[in-house]
Short mmCIF file of C-alpha atoms in Angstrom, two decimals:
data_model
loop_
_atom_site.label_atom_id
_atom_site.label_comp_id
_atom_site.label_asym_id
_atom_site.label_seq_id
_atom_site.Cartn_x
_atom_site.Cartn_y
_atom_site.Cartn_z
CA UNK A 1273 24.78 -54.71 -23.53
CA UNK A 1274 26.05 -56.09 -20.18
CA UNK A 1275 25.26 -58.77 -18.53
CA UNK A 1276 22.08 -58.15 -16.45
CA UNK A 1277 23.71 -59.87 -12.94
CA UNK A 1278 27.05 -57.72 -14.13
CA UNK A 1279 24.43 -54.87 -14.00
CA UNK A 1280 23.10 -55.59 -11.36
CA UNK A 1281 26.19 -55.93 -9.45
CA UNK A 1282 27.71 -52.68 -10.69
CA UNK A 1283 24.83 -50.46 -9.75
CA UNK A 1284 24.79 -52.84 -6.23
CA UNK A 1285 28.63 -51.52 -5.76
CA UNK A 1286 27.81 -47.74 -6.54
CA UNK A 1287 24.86 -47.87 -4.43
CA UNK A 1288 25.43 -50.07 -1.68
CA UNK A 1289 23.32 -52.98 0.20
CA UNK A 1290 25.10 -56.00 -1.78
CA UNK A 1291 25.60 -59.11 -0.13
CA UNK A 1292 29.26 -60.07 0.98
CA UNK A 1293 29.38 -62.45 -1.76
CA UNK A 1294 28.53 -60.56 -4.29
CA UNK A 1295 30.85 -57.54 -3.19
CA UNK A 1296 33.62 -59.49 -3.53
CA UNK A 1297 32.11 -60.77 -7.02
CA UNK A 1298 31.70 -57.16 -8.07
CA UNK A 1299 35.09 -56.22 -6.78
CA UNK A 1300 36.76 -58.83 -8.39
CA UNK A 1301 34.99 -57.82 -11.60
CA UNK A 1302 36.12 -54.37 -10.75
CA UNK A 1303 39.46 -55.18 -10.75
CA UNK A 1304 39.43 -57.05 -13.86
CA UNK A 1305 37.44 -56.15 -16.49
CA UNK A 1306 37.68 -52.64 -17.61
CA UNK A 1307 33.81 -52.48 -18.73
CA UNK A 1308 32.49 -53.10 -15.51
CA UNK A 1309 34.73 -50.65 -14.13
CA UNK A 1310 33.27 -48.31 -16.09
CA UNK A 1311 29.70 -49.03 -15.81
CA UNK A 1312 30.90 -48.59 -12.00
CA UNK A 1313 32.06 -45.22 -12.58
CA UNK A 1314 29.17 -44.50 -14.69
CA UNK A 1315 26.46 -45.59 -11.85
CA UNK A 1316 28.97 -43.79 -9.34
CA UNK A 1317 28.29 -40.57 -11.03
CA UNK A 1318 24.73 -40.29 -11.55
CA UNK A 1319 24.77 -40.93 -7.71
CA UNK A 1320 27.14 -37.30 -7.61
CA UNK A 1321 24.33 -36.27 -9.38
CA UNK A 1322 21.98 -37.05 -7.50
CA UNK A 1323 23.27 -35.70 -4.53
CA UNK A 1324 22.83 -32.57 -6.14
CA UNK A 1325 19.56 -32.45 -6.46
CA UNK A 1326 19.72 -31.67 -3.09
CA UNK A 1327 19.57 -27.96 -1.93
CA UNK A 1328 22.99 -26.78 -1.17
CA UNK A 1329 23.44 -25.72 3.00
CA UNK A 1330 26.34 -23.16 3.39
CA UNK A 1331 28.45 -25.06 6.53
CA UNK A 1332 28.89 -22.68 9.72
CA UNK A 1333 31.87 -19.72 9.86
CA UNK A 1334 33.26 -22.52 12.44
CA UNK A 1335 33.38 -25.38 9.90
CA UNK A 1336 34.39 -22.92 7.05
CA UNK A 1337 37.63 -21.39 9.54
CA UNK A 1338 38.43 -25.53 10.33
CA UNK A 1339 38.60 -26.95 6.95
CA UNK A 1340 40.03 -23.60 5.15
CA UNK A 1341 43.21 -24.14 7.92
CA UNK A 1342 43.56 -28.04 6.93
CA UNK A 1343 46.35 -27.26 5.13
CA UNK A 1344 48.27 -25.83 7.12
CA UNK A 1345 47.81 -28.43 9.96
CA UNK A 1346 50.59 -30.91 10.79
CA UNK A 1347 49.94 -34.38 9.37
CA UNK A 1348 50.64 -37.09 11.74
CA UNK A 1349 53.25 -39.27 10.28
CA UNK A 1350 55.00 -35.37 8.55
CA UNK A 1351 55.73 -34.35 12.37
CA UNK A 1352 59.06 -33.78 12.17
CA UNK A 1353 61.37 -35.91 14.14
CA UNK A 1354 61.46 -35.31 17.99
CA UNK A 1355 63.91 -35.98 20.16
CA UNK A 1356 62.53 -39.88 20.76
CA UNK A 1357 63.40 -40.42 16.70
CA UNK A 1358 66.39 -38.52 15.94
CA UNK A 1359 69.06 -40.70 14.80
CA UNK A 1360 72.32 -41.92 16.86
CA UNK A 1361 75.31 -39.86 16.58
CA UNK A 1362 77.25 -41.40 14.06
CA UNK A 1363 80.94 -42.54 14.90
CA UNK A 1364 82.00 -43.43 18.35
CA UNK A 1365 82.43 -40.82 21.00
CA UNK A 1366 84.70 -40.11 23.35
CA UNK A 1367 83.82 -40.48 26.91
CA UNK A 1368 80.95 -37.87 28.24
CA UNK A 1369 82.03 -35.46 29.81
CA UNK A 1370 80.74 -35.02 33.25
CA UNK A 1371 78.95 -31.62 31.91
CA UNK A 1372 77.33 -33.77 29.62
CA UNK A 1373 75.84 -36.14 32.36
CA UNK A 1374 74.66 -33.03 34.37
CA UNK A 1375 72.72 -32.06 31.13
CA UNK A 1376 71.33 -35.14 30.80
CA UNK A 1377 70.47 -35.30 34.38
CA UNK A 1378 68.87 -31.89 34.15
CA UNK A 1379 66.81 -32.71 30.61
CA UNK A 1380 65.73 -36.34 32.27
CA UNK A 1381 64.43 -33.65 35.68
CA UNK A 1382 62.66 -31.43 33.35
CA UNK A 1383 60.86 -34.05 31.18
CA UNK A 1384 59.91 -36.01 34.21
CA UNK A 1385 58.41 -32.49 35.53
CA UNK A 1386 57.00 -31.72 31.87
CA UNK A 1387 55.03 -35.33 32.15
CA UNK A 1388 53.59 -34.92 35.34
CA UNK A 1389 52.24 -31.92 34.50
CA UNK A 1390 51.29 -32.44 31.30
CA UNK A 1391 49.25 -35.64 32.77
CA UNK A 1392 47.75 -32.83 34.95
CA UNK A 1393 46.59 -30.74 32.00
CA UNK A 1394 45.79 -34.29 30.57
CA UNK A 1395 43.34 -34.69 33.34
CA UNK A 1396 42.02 -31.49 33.86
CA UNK A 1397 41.72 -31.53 29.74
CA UNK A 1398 39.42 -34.32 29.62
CA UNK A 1399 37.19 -33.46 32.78
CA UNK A 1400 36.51 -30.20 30.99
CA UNK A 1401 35.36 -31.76 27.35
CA UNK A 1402 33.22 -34.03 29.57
CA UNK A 1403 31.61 -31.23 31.24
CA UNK A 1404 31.19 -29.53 28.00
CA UNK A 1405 29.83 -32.65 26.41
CA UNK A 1406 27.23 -32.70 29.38
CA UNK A 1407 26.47 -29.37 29.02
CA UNK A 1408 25.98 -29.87 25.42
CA UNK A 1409 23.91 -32.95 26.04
CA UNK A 1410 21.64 -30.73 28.34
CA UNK A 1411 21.20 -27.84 25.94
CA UNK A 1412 21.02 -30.32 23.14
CA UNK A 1413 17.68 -31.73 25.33
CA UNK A 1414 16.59 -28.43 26.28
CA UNK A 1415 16.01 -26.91 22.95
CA UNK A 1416 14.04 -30.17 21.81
CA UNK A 1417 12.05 -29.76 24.66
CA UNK A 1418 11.47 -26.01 24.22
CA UNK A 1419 10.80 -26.69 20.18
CA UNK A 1420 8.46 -29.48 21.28
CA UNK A 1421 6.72 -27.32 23.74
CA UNK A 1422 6.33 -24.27 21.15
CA UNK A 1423 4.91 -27.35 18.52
CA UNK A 1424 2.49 -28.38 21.59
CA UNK A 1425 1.29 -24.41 22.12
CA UNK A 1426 1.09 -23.76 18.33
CA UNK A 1427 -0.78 -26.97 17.87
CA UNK A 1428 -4.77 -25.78 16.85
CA UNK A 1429 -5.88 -29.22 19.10
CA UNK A 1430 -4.61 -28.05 21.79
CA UNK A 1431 -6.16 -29.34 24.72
CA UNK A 1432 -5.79 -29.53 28.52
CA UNK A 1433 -7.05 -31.29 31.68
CA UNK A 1434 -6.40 -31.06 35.35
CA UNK A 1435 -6.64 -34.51 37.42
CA UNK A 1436 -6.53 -34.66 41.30
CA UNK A 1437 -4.36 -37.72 42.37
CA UNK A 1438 -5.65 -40.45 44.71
CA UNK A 1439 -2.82 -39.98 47.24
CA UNK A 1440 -2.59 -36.49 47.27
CA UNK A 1441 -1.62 -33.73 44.49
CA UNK A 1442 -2.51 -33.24 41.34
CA UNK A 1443 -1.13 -32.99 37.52
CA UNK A 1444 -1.79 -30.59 34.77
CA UNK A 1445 -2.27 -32.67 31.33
CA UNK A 1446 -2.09 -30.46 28.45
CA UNK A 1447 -1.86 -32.39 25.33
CA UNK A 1448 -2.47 -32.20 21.08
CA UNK A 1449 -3.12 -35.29 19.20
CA UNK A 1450 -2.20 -33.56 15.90
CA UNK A 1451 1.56 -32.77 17.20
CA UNK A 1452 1.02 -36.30 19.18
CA UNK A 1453 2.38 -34.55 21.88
CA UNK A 1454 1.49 -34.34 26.17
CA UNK A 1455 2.77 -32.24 28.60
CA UNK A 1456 2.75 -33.45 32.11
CA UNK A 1457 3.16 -30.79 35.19
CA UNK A 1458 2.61 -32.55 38.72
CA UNK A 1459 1.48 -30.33 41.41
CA UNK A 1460 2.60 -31.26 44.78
CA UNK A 1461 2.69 -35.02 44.03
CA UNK A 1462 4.33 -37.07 47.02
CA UNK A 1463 7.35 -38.61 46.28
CA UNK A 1464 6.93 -42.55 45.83
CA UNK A 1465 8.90 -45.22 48.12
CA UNK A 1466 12.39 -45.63 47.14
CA UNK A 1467 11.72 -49.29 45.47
CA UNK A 1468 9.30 -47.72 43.86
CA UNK A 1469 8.52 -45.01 40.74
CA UNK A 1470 5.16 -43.54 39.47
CA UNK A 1471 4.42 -44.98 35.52
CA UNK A 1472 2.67 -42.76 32.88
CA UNK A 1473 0.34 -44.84 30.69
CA UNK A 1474 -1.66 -44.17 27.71
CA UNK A 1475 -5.16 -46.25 28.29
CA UNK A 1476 -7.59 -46.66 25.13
CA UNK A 1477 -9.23 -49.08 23.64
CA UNK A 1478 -6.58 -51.60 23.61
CA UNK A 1479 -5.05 -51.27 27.16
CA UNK A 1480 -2.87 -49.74 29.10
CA UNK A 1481 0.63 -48.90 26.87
CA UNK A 1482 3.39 -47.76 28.82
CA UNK A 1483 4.44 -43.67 28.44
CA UNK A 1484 7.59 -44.57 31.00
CA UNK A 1485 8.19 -43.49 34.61
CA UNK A 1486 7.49 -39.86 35.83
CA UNK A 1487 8.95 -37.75 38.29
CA UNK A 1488 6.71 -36.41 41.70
CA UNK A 1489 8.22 -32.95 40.81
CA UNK A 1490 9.15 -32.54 37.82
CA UNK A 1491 7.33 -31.48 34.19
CA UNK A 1492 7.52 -34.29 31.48
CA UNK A 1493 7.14 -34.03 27.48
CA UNK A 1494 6.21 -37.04 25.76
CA UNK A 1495 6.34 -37.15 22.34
CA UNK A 1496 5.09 -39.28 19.25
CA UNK A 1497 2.13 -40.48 21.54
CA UNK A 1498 -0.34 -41.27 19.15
CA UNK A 1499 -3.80 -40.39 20.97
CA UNK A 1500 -6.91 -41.91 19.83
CA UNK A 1501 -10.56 -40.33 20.84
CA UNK A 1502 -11.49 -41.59 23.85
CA UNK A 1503 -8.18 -42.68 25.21
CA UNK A 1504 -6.83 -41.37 28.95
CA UNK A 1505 -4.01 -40.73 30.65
CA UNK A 1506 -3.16 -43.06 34.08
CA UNK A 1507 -0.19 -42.76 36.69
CA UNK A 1508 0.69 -45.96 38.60
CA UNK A 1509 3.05 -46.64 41.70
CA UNK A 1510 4.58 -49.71 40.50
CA UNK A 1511 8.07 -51.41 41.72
CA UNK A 1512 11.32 -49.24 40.93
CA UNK A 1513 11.76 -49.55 37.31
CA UNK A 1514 8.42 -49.99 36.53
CA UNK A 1515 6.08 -52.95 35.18
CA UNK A 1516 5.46 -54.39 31.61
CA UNK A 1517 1.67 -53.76 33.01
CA UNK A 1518 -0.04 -52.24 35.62
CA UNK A 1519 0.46 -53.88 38.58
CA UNK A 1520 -2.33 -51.32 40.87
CA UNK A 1521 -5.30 -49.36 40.52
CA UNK A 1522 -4.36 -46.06 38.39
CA UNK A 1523 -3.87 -42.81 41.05
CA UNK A 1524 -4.89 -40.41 38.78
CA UNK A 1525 -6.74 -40.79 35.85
CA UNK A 1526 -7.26 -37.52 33.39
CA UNK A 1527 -9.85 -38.37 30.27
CA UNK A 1528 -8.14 -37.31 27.17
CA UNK B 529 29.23 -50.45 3.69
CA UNK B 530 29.43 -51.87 0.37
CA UNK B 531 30.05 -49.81 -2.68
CA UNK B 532 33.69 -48.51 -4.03
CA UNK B 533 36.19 -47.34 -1.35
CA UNK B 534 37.89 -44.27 -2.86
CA UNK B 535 41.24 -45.92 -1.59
CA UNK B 536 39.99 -48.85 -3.43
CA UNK B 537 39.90 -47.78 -6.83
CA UNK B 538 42.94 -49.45 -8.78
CA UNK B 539 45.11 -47.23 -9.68
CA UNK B 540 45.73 -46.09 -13.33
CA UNK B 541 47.02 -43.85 -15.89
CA UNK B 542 46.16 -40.20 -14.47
CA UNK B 543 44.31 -38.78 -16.87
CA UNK B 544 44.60 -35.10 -17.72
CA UNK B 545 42.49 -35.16 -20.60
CA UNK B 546 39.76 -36.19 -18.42
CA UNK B 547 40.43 -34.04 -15.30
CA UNK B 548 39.98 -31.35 -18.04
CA UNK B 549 36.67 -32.05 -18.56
CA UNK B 550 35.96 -32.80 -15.10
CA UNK B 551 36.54 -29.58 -13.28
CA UNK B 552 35.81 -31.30 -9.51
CA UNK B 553 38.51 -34.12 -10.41
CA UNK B 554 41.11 -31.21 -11.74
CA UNK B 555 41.12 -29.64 -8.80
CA UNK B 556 41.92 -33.45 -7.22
CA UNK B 557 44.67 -33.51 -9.27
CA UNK B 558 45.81 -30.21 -8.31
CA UNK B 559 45.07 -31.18 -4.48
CA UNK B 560 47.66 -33.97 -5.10
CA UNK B 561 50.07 -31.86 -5.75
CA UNK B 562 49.47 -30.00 -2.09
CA UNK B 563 48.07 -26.57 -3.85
CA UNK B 564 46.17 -24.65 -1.38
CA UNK B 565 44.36 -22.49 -3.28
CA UNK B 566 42.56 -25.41 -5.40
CA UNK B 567 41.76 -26.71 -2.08
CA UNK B 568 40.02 -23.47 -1.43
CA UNK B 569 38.60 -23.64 -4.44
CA UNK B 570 36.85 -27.09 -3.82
CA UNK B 571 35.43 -26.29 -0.64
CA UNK B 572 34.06 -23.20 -1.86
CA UNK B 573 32.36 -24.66 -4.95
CA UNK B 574 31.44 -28.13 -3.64
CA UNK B 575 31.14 -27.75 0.51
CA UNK B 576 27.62 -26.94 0.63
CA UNK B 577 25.74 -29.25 -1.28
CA UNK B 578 28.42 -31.99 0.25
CA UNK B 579 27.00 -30.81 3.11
CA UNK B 580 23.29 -31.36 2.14
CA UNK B 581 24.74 -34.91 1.00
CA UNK B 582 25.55 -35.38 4.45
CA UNK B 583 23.19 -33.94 6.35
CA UNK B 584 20.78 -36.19 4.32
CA UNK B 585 21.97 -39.28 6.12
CA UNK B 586 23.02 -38.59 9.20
CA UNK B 587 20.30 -35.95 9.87
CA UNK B 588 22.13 -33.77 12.45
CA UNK B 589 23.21 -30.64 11.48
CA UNK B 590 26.62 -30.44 14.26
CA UNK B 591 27.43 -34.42 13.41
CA UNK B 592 27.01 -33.14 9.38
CA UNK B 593 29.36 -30.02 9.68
CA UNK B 594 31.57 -32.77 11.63
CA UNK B 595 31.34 -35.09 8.89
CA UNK B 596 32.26 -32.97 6.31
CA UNK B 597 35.55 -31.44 8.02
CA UNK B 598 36.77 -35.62 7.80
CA UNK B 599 36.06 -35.38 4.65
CA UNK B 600 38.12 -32.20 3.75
CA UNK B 601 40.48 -33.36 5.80
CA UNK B 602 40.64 -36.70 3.81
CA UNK B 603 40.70 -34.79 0.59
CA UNK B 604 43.82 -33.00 1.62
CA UNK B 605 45.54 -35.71 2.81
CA UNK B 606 45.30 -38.25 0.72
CA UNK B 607 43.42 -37.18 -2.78
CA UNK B 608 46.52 -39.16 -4.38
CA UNK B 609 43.66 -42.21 -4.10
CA UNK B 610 41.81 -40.05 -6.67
CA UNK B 611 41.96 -41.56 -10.26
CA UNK B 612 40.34 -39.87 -12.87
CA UNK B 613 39.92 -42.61 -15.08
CA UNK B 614 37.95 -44.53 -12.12
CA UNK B 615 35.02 -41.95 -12.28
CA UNK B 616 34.71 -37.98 -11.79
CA UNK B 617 35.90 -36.05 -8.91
CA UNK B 618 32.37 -35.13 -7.76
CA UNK B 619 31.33 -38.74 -7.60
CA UNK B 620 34.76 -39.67 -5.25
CA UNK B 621 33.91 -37.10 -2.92
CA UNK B 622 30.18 -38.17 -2.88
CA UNK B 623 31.01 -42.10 -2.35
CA UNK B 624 33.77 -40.58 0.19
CA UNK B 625 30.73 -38.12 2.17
CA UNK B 626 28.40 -41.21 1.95
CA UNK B 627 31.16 -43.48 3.55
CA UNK B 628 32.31 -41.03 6.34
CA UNK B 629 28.23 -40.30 7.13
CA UNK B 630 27.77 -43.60 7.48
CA UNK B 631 30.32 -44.77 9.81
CA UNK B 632 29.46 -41.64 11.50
CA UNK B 633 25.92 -42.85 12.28
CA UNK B 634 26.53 -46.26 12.70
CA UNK B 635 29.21 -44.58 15.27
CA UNK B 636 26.21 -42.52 17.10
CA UNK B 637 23.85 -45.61 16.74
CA UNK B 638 26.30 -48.02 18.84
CA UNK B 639 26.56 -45.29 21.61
CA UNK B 640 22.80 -44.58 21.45
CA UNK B 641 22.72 -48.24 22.28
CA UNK B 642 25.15 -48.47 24.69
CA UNK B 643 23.61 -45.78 26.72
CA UNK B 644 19.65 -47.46 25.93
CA UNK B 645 21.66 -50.70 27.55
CA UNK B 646 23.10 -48.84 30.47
CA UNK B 647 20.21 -46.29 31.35
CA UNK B 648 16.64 -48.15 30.75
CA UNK B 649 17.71 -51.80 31.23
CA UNK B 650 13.93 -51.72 32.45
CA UNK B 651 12.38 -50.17 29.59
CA UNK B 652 10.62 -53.39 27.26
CA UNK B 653 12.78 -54.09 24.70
CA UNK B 654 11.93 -52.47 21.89
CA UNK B 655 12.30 -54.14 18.51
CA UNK B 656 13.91 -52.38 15.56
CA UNK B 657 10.94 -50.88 13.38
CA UNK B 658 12.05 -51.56 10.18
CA UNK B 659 8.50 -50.58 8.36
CA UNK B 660 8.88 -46.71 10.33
CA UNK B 661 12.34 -47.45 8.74
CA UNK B 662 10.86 -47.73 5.60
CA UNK B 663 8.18 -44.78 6.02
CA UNK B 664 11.73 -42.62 6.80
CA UNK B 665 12.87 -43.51 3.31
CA UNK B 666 9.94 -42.71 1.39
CA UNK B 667 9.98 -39.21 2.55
CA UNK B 668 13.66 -38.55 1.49
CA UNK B 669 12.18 -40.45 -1.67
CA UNK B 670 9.63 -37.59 -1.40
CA UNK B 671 12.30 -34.70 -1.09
CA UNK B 672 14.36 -35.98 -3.96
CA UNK B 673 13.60 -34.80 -7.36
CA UNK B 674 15.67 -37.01 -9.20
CA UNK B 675 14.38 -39.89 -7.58
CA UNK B 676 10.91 -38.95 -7.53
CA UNK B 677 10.64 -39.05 -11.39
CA UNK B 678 11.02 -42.71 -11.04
CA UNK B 679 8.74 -45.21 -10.81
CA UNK B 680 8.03 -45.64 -6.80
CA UNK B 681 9.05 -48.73 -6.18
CA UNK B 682 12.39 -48.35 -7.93
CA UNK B 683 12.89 -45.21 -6.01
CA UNK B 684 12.21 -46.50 -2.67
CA UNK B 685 14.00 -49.53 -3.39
CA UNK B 686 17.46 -46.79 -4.31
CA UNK B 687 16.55 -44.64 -1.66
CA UNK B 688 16.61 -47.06 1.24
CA UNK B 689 20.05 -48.49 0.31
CA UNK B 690 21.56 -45.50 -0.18
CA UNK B 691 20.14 -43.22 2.34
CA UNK B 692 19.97 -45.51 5.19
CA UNK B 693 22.66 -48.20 4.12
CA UNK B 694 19.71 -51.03 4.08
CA UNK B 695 21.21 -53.94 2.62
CA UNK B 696 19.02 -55.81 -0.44
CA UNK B 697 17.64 -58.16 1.60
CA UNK B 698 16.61 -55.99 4.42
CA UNK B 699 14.63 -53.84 2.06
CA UNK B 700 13.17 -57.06 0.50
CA UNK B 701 11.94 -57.83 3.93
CA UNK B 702 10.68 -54.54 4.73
CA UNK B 703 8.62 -53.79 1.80
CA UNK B 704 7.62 -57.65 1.67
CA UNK B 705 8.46 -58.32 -1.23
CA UNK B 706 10.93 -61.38 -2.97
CA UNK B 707 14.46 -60.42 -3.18
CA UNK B 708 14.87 -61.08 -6.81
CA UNK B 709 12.62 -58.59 -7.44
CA UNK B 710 14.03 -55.89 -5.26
CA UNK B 711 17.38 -56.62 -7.28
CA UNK B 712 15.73 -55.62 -10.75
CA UNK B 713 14.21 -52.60 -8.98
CA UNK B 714 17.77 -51.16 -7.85
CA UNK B 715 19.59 -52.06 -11.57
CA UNK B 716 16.36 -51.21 -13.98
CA UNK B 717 16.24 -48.07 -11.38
CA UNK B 718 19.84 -47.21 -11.74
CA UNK B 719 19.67 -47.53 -14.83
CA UNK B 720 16.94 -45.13 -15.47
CA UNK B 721 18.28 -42.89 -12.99
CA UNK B 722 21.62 -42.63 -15.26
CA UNK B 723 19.59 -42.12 -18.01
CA UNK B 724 17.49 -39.07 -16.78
CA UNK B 725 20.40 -37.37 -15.44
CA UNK B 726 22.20 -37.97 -18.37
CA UNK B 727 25.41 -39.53 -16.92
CA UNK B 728 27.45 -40.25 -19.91
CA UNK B 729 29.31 -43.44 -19.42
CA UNK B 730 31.11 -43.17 -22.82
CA UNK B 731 33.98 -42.11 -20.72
#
């Protein structure tokens, strides 16, 4: 039987989490001594098995079409040579003929166009994958939101309350503390000072804990608010940025 | 990340006789020598439950299908790292998935952070919650059969270094408990683990 720190160490590389030290003890080891390598590739398999316990997801048509063309994609480093690597002339030349130095002065025109505009594709390339990765962003956002709002609906606590606001306005609480989920939907709130922002907090028997800062117009789903009986739901005006505490009287209050 | 590097393994004899018996790791061997259709072949035998692999740590089903085109594309381009005497094909590609989904995350995390950093400088700081952490692994614990016929605390132990990359003594902190004895959970639970799936390290 092996060693039980060489064990040790062996399932530690197959698995993971071992200390530097000891990574470079067990790769050492792994280099060296043919038993541990195999005990190695022995704990290194049952972890393939393990994985496939898991049930199997078929990837997308997308992912399918990318990795089926793999193959035939150029490797970088197989390119073949362009114009930048291909290899002096060999032997000496005779003079160039003028021809020659119109050529060149017409290739050294049209790359000089070719990089200008390829810098404008460049350009217009990357604005366009960051729009799409905004527009990803938002739909990414969107569809939590809409899950979390059909979770919310579905939810058989479903609850909601209506609080006026102390300045003016009002906001629609709708809330479940089974899907520890609340919906907020202001109501003609008026817009707070521009060094300073309205703060959602979660009051219960423990204080005032901070939900973050709301907007006068628009709806807000917070989620994994756990919501003990009893508890309410505050708005403050604090400073822009908003407070560690509540820095003012509450100017709405809606009893959970 | 700890754990063998497939580019790591030391080279050695190519085995054939092996590869025979390991059909994942002959289809490696084919792969090295640029054959398409074997490629095919792997994908279409081993891409989905790679993919569940995957998706299991990084938990995002676009960043998974992401994932798993590196690794494909890794395969192709340089399964001449593969050694069949080092271990079977199905556990290189599973050490190579686990390594990709990894960095992956860890690549998502730092930008998640950067953005937390940039965006809510005024939001409290909010310290890492290693025990939610912790609840996180005992569900995929919870979802993995293998794993669940273990005792728990050798399973958790497994689970949170290989799911989430937790390092020995992070999980000894998290569960509370002394590192020596985390380290006998993860060998007596590898161990066991081998055992009931039958791995048979007579190789």
């Amino acid at each position: 039987m092996m060693h039980a720190d060489h064990e040790y160490l062996a399932a530690g590389y197959a698995l993971g989490g071992l200390t530097a030290e000891e990574y470079e003890a067990a790769r050492s080891l792994h280099e060296t001594d043919p038993r541990f390598r195999r005990e190695v590739a022995s704990f290194s398999d049952t972890m393939a098995l393990l994985s496939e316990s898991d049930d199997p997801i078929a990837p997308s048509s997308d992912t399918d079409a990318a990795i089926l063309g793999i193959p035939h994609q150029d490797v970088p480093g197989e390119e073949q040579p362009g114009p930048a690597a291909t290899p002096a002339a060999s032997g000496p030349r005779a003079a160039r003929s003028d021809r020659d130095r119109l050529t060149r002065g017409v290739f050294a025109l049209v790359a000089s166009v070719l990089i200008i505009v390829a810098a404008a594709l460049g350009t217009m390339l990357w604005n366009q994958v960051q729009q799409a990765q905004q527009i990803e962003e938002s739909l990414t956002a969107a569809e939590r939101e809409r899950e979390q709002m059909e979770l919310l609906l579905a939810a058989p606590d479903l609850t909601a309350a209506h609080a006026e606001s102390a300045v003016g306005g009002s906001v629609s609480v709708t809330y479940s503390p089974d899907a520890q989920l609340i919906h907020i939907v202001p109501h003609d709130l008026p817009a707070p000072a521009d060094d300073e922002a309205m703060q959602m907090w979660l009051i219960d028997e423990d204080g005032p804990h901070s939900l973050g800062l709301m907007s006068a117009e628009s709806s807000e789903m917070l989620s994994a608010v756990e919501i003990e009986e009893g508890a309410a739901f505050g708005v403050t005006v604090e400073p822009s940025g908003g407070s560690a505490e509540p820095t003012d009287d509450p100017i709405i209050v809606a009893e959970l | 990340m700890s754990g063998p590097h497939p580019a790591d393994e030391s080279p050695g004899p190519s085995s054939t006789s092996q590869a025979a018996v390991d059909a994942c790791g002959a289809l490696l061997v084919r792969i090295q020598r640029r054959d398409e259709q074997a490629f095919e072949i792997l994908y279409r035998e081993h891409g989905s439950i790679l993919l569940a692999t995957i998706l299991r740590l990084v938990r995002n089903r676009s960043l998974a299908e992401e994932v798993l085109q590196d690794v494909f594309f890794e395969v192709w381009n340089r399964a001449d790292t593969f050694r069949a005497d080092a271990g079977t094909g199905r556990a290189w590609l599973t050490t190579m998935c686990r390594r990709r989904a990894i960095d992956r995350v860890r690549s998502v995390q730092a930008q998640q952070n950067r953005d937390f950093a940039e965006g809510i400088k005024q939001a409290p700081e909010v310290e890492p919650d290693i025990q939610a952490e912790a609840l996180n692994h005992v569900e995929a614990v919870r979802l993995n059969t293998a794993l669940r016929r273990l005792p728990a605390d050798q399973a958790r132990a497994i689970a949170m270094a290989y799911y989430q990359d937790l390092s020995h003594s992070e999980i000894a902190t998290a569960l509370d408990t002394p590192l020596g004895t985390v380290k006998s959970r993860i060998r007596d639970g590898m161990k066991r683990l081998r055992v009931q799936l039958e791995v048979n390290d007579a190789r």
